[in-house]
Amino acid sequence: MSKKVAIIMGSDSDLPIVKGAITTLKGFGITIEVHVMSAHRTPEQVSTFASAARSNDFGVIIAAAGKAAHLAGVIAAHTTLPVIGIPCTSTSLDGLDALLSTVQMPKGIPVATVAIDGADNAGILAAQILSISDEKVAEKLEKMKNNMIKEILEKDERLQTEIWWKM
């Protein structure tokens, strides 16, 4: 059985974004836990959760936050598990502030960072990490990649039958 993935949001307002990771991970049959914790408002809870994550059978932690977006970094400072950051769009700087806060980590505290609001890719990356030791997840990833190839080739084939763009 695969390890679990924790999805931590800095605020419940991040849930619409995080749903992409939830759906993706469920599609791979990966057990998840979803929590709201704040690097700034509940730092002790974040530290406790991250410090115990490995012993609680987690394999990856996904952290989603907007604005200052220190959540992924604080989690990474308290665990040796892989941490994936999802910078979330905010009203002030369209997520650029969160992107920079998530990706600009000091040496020794890595955070893998996906695109702004890139929860689907965070879920896929977490699955890829777990697939190293879980053959069932690896097979599902292979099937997903093959389906993507098939879809693109079908779209190209349809495009080639249209002549309007060839004129």
PDB file of C-alpha atoms in Angstrom:
ATOM      1  CA  MET A   1       0.000   0.000   0.000  1.00  0.00           C
ATOM      2  CA  SER A   2       1.201   3.439  -0.900  1.00  0.00           C
ATOM      3  CA  LYS A   3       2.059   6.140   1.587  1.00  0.00           C
ATOM      4  CA  LYS A   4      -0.498   8.882   2.203  1.00  0.00           C
ATOM      5  CA  VAL A   5      -0.331  12.428   0.868  1.00  0.00           C
ATOM      6  CA  ALA A   6      -1.114  15.382   3.108  1.00  0.00           C
ATOM      7  CA  ILE A   7      -2.625  18.458   1.524  1.00  0.00           C
ATOM      8  CA  ILE A   8      -2.298  21.504   3.752  1.00  0.00           C
ATOM      9  CA  MET A   9      -3.983  24.811   2.907  1.00  0.00           C
ATOM     10  CA  GLY A  10      -3.128  28.110   4.528  1.00  0.00           C
ATOM     11  CA  SER A  11      -6.805  29.061   4.373  1.00  0.00           C
ATOM     12  CA  ASP A  12     -10.045  27.348   3.464  1.00  0.00           C
ATOM     13  CA  SER A  13     -10.353  29.925   0.674  1.00  0.00           C
ATOM     14  CA  ASP A  14      -7.665  27.848  -1.111  1.00  0.00           C
ATOM     15  CA  LEU A  15      -9.993  24.829  -1.322  1.00  0.00           C
ATOM     16  CA  PRO A  16     -11.316  25.587  -4.843  1.00  0.00           C
ATOM     17  CA  ILE A  17      -7.714  25.484  -6.082  1.00  0.00           C
ATOM     18  CA  VAL A  18      -6.702  22.463  -3.997  1.00  0.00           C
ATOM     19  CA  LYS A  19      -9.621  20.393  -5.325  1.00  0.00           C
ATOM     20  CA  GLY A  20      -7.524  19.660  -8.432  1.00  0.00           C
ATOM     21  CA  ALA A  21      -4.902  17.856  -6.343  1.00  0.00           C
ATOM     22  CA  ILE A  22      -7.567  16.045  -4.334  1.00  0.00           C
ATOM     23  CA  THR A  23      -9.299  14.766  -7.468  1.00  0.00           C
ATOM     24  CA  THR A  24      -6.011  13.797  -9.111  1.00  0.00           C
ATOM     25  CA  LEU A  25      -4.729  11.860  -6.116  1.00  0.00           C
ATOM     26  CA  LYS A  26      -8.056  10.077  -5.604  1.00  0.00           C
ATOM     27  CA  GLY A  27      -7.904   9.080  -9.279  1.00  0.00           C
ATOM     28  CA  PHE A  28      -4.604   7.332  -8.588  1.00  0.00           C
ATOM     29  CA  GLY A  29      -6.115   5.585  -5.546  1.00  0.00           C
ATOM     30  CA  ILE A  30      -3.851   7.457  -3.131  1.00  0.00           C
ATOM     31  CA  THR A  31      -5.056   8.075   0.410  1.00  0.00           C
ATOM     32  CA  ILE A  32      -5.096  11.753   1.333  1.00  0.00           C
ATOM     33  CA  GLU A  33      -5.666  13.945   4.342  1.00  0.00           C
ATOM     34  CA  VAL A  34      -6.616  17.588   3.881  1.00  0.00           C
ATOM     35  CA  HIS A  35      -6.094  20.213   6.586  1.00  0.00           C
ATOM     36  CA  VAL A  36      -6.161  23.979   7.065  1.00  0.00           C
ATOM     37  CA  MET A  37      -3.069  25.254   8.886  1.00  0.00           C
ATOM     38  CA  SER A  38      -1.327  28.575   8.696  1.00  0.00           C
ATOM     39  CA  ALA A  39       2.405  29.191   8.839  1.00  0.00           C
ATOM     40  CA  HIS A  40       1.660  32.528  10.474  1.00  0.00           C
ATOM     41  CA  ARG A  41      -1.495  31.951  12.547  1.00  0.00           C
ATOM     42  CA  THR A  42      -0.948  28.331  13.693  1.00  0.00           C
ATOM     43  CA  PRO A  43       2.835  27.815  13.471  1.00  0.00           C
ATOM     44  CA  GLU A  44       2.963  25.278  16.306  1.00  0.00           C
ATOM     45  CA  GLN A  45       0.347  23.074  14.648  1.00  0.00           C
ATOM     46  CA  VAL A  46       2.223  23.254  11.330  1.00  0.00           C
ATOM     47  CA  SER A  47       5.484  22.312  13.048  1.00  0.00           C
ATOM     48  CA  THR A  48       3.909  19.433  14.972  1.00  0.00           C
ATOM     49  CA  PHE A  49       2.150  18.046  11.889  1.00  0.00           C
ATOM     50  CA  ALA A  50       5.222  18.273   9.648  1.00  0.00           C
ATOM     51  CA  SER A  51       7.566  16.838  12.281  1.00  0.00           C
ATOM     52  CA  ALA A  52       5.341  13.781  12.744  1.00  0.00           C
ATOM     53  CA  ALA A  53       4.356  13.310   9.082  1.00  0.00           C
ATOM     54  CA  ARG A  54       6.865  10.551   8.282  1.00  0.00           C
ATOM     55  CA  SER A  55       5.944   8.527  11.375  1.00  0.00           C
ATOM     56  CA  ASN A  56       2.263   9.030  10.497  1.00  0.00           C
ATOM     57  CA  ASP A  57       2.840   7.221   7.176  1.00  0.00           C
ATOM     58  CA  PHE A  58       2.856  10.207   4.839  1.00  0.00           C
ATOM     59  CA  GLY A  59       5.114  10.080   1.790  1.00  0.00           C
ATOM     60  CA  VAL A  60       4.591  13.587   0.393  1.00  0.00           C
ATOM     61  CA  ILE A  61       3.153  16.853   1.678  1.00  0.00           C
ATOM     62  CA  ILE A  62       1.463  19.357  -0.624  1.00  0.00           C
ATOM     63  CA  ALA A  63       1.172  22.894   0.743  1.00  0.00           C
ATOM     64  CA  ALA A  64      -1.079  25.501  -0.868  1.00  0.00           C
ATOM     65  CA  ALA A  65      -0.971  29.153   0.135  1.00  0.00           C
ATOM     66  CA  GLY A  66      -1.392  32.610  -1.297  1.00  0.00           C
ATOM     67  CA  LYS A  67       0.098  36.029  -0.543  1.00  0.00           C
ATOM     68  CA  ALA A  68       3.217  35.604   1.643  1.00  0.00           C
ATOM     69  CA  ALA A  69       2.939  31.810   1.103  1.00  0.00           C
ATOM     70  CA  HIS A  70       5.448  30.646   3.704  1.00  0.00           C
ATOM     71  CA  LEU A  71       3.505  27.454   4.438  1.00  0.00           C
ATOM     72  CA  ALA A  72       5.472  25.099   2.171  1.00  0.00           C
ATOM     73  CA  GLY A  73       8.795  26.410   3.452  1.00  0.00           C
ATOM     74  CA  VAL A  74       7.816  26.109   7.095  1.00  0.00           C
ATOM     75  CA  ILE A  75       6.635  22.557   6.484  1.00  0.00           C
ATOM     76  CA  ALA A  76       9.860  21.718   4.611  1.00  0.00           C
ATOM     77  CA  ALA A  77      11.882  23.095   7.531  1.00  0.00           C
ATOM     78  CA  HIS A  78      10.232  20.546   9.842  1.00  0.00           C
ATOM     79  CA  THR A  79      10.363  17.368   7.734  1.00  0.00           C
ATOM     80  CA  THR A  80      12.622  15.397   5.421  1.00  0.00           C
ATOM     81  CA  LEU A  81       9.659  14.339   3.272  1.00  0.00           C
ATOM     82  CA  PRO A  82       9.223  15.861  -0.196  1.00  0.00           C
ATOM     83  CA  VAL A  83       7.156  19.048  -0.037  1.00  0.00           C
ATOM     84  CA  ILE A  84       5.312  20.385  -3.068  1.00  0.00           C
ATOM     85  CA  GLY A  85       4.188  23.999  -2.970  1.00  0.00           C
ATOM     86  CA  ILE A  86       1.142  25.344  -4.772  1.00  0.00           C
ATOM     87  CA  PRO A  87       1.279  29.137  -4.966  1.00  0.00           C
ATOM     88  CA  CYS A  88      -2.312  30.384  -4.991  1.00  0.00           C
ATOM     89  CA  THR A  89      -3.743  33.392  -6.742  1.00  0.00           C
ATOM     90  CA  SER A  90      -4.416  36.335  -4.495  1.00  0.00           C
ATOM     91  CA  THR A  91      -6.261  39.514  -5.259  1.00  0.00           C
ATOM     92  CA  SER A  92      -3.274  41.788  -4.832  1.00  0.00           C
ATOM     93  CA  LEU A  93      -0.552  40.393  -7.127  1.00  0.00           C
ATOM     94  CA  ASP A  94      -2.330  37.560  -9.006  1.00  0.00           C
ATOM     95  CA  GLY A  95      -0.249  34.916  -7.230  1.00  0.00           C
ATOM     96  CA  LEU A  96       3.184  36.253  -8.176  1.00  0.00           C
ATOM     97  CA  ASP A  97       3.885  37.039  -4.526  1.00  0.00           C
ATOM     98  CA  ALA A  98       2.961  33.465  -3.560  1.00  0.00           C
ATOM     99  CA  LEU A  99       5.052  32.016  -6.389  1.00  0.00           C
ATOM    100  CA  LEU A 100       8.165  33.888  -5.323  1.00  0.00           C
ATOM    101  CA  SER A 101       7.619  33.103  -1.636  1.00  0.00           C
ATOM    102  CA  THR A 102       7.220  29.402  -2.421  1.00  0.00           C
ATOM    103  CA  VAL A 103      10.021  28.932  -4.931  1.00  0.00           C
ATOM    104  CA  GLN A 104      12.750  31.110  -3.351  1.00  0.00           C
ATOM    105  CA  MET A 105      13.838  28.744  -0.602  1.00  0.00           C
ATOM    106  CA  PRO A 106      17.212  28.790   1.147  1.00  0.00           C
ATOM    107  CA  LYS A 107      19.772  26.038   0.611  1.00  0.00           C
ATOM    108  CA  GLY A 108      18.834  22.902   2.527  1.00  0.00           C
ATOM    109  CA  ILE A 109      15.079  23.562   2.575  1.00  0.00           C
ATOM    110  CA  PRO A 110      13.861  22.529  -0.900  1.00  0.00           C
ATOM    111  CA  VAL A 111      10.258  22.936  -1.982  1.00  0.00           C
ATOM    112  CA  ALA A 112       9.182  21.580  -5.353  1.00  0.00           C
ATOM    113  CA  THR A 113       6.936  24.301  -6.738  1.00  0.00           C
ATOM    114  CA  VAL A 114       4.251  23.982  -9.391  1.00  0.00           C
ATOM    115  CA  ALA A 115       2.601  26.773 -11.361  1.00  0.00           C
ATOM    116  CA  ILE A 116       0.325  29.327  -9.748  1.00  0.00           C
ATOM    117  CA  ASP A 117      -2.913  27.436  -8.989  1.00  0.00           C
ATOM    118  CA  GLY A 118      -1.260  24.285 -10.410  1.00  0.00           C
ATOM    119  CA  ALA A 119      -2.902  21.802  -8.041  1.00  0.00           C
ATOM    120  CA  ASP A 120      -3.437  19.119 -10.698  1.00  0.00           C
ATOM    121  CA  ASN A 121       0.304  19.010 -11.375  1.00  0.00           C
ATOM    122  CA  ALA A 122       1.022  18.937  -7.638  1.00  0.00           C
ATOM    123  CA  GLY A 123      -1.138  15.829  -7.406  1.00  0.00           C
ATOM    124  CA  ILE A 124       0.600  14.231 -10.377  1.00  0.00           C
ATOM    125  CA  LEU A 125       4.048  15.051  -8.975  1.00  0.00           C
ATOM    126  CA  ALA A 126       3.089  13.557  -5.600  1.00  0.00           C
ATOM    127  CA  ALA A 127       1.897  10.407  -7.404  1.00  0.00           C
ATOM    128  CA  GLN A 128       5.174  10.236  -9.342  1.00  0.00           C
ATOM    129  CA  ILE A 129       7.151  10.453  -6.118  1.00  0.00           C
ATOM    130  CA  LEU A 130       5.085   7.667  -4.544  1.00  0.00           C
ATOM    131  CA  SER A 131       5.317   5.572  -7.718  1.00  0.00           C
ATOM    132  CA  ILE A 132       8.989   4.943  -6.969  1.00  0.00           C
ATOM    133  CA  SER A 133       7.879   2.358  -4.416  1.00  0.00           C
ATOM    134  CA  ASP A 134       4.302   1.658  -5.537  1.00  0.00           C
ATOM    135  CA  GLU A 135       3.899  -0.258  -8.788  1.00  0.00           C
ATOM    136  CA  LYS A 136       0.116   0.244  -8.915  1.00  0.00           C
ATOM    137  CA  VAL A 137       0.537   4.017  -8.892  1.00  0.00           C
ATOM    138  CA  ALA A 138       3.313   3.701 -11.509  1.00  0.00           C
ATOM    139  CA  GLU A 139       0.976   1.740 -13.782  1.00  0.00           C
ATOM    140  CA  LYS A 140      -1.778   4.343 -13.420  1.00  0.00           C
ATOM    141  CA  LEU A 141       0.698   7.113 -14.264  1.00  0.00           C
ATOM    142  CA  GLU A 142       1.819   5.216 -17.366  1.00  0.00           C
ATOM    143  CA  LYS A 143      -1.799   4.824 -18.452  1.00  0.00           C
ATOM    144  CA  MET A 144      -2.418   8.554 -17.892  1.00  0.00           C
ATOM    145  CA  LYS A 145       0.626   9.484 -20.014  1.00  0.00           C
ATOM    146  CA  ASN A 146      -0.430   7.094 -22.794  1.00  0.00           C
ATOM    147  CA  ASN A 147      -3.949   8.580 -22.774  1.00  0.00           C
ATOM    148  CA  MET A 148      -2.463  12.078 -23.108  1.00  0.00           C
ATOM    149  CA  ILE A 149      -0.411  10.953 -26.118  1.00  0.00           C
ATOM    150  CA  LYS A 150      -3.468   9.356 -27.726  1.00  0.00           C
ATOM    151  CA  GLU A 151      -5.571  12.502 -27.190  1.00  0.00           C
ATOM    152  CA  ILE A 152      -2.967  14.781 -28.759  1.00  0.00           C
ATOM    153  CA  LEU A 153      -2.460  12.496 -31.749  1.00  0.00           C
ATOM    154  CA  GLU A 154      -6.230  12.365 -32.295  1.00  0.00           C
ATOM    155  CA  LYS A 155      -6.438  16.160 -32.149  1.00  0.00           C
ATOM    156  CA  ASP A 156      -3.619  16.470 -34.672  1.00  0.00           C
ATOM    157  CA  GLU A 157      -5.283  13.960 -36.969  1.00  0.00           C
ATOM    158  CA  ARG A 158      -8.540  15.969 -36.851  1.00  0.00           C
ATOM    159  CA  LEU A 159      -6.620  19.165 -37.560  1.00  0.00           C
ATOM    160  CA  GLN A 160      -4.935  17.610 -40.566  1.00  0.00           C
ATOM    161  CA  THR A 161      -8.337  16.842 -42.134  1.00  0.00           C
ATOM    162  CA  GLU A 162      -9.369  20.511 -41.970  1.00  0.00           C
ATOM    163  CA  ILE A 163      -8.188  22.542 -44.914  1.00  0.00           C
ATOM    164  CA  TRP A 164      -9.058  26.104 -43.885  1.00  0.00           C
ATOM    165  CA  TRP A 165      -5.637  26.651 -42.307  1.00  0.00           C
ATOM    166  CA  LYS A 166      -3.780  25.247 -45.343  1.00  0.00           C
ATOM    167  CA  MET A 167      -5.031  27.975 -47.669  1.00  0.00           C
TER     168      MET A 167
END
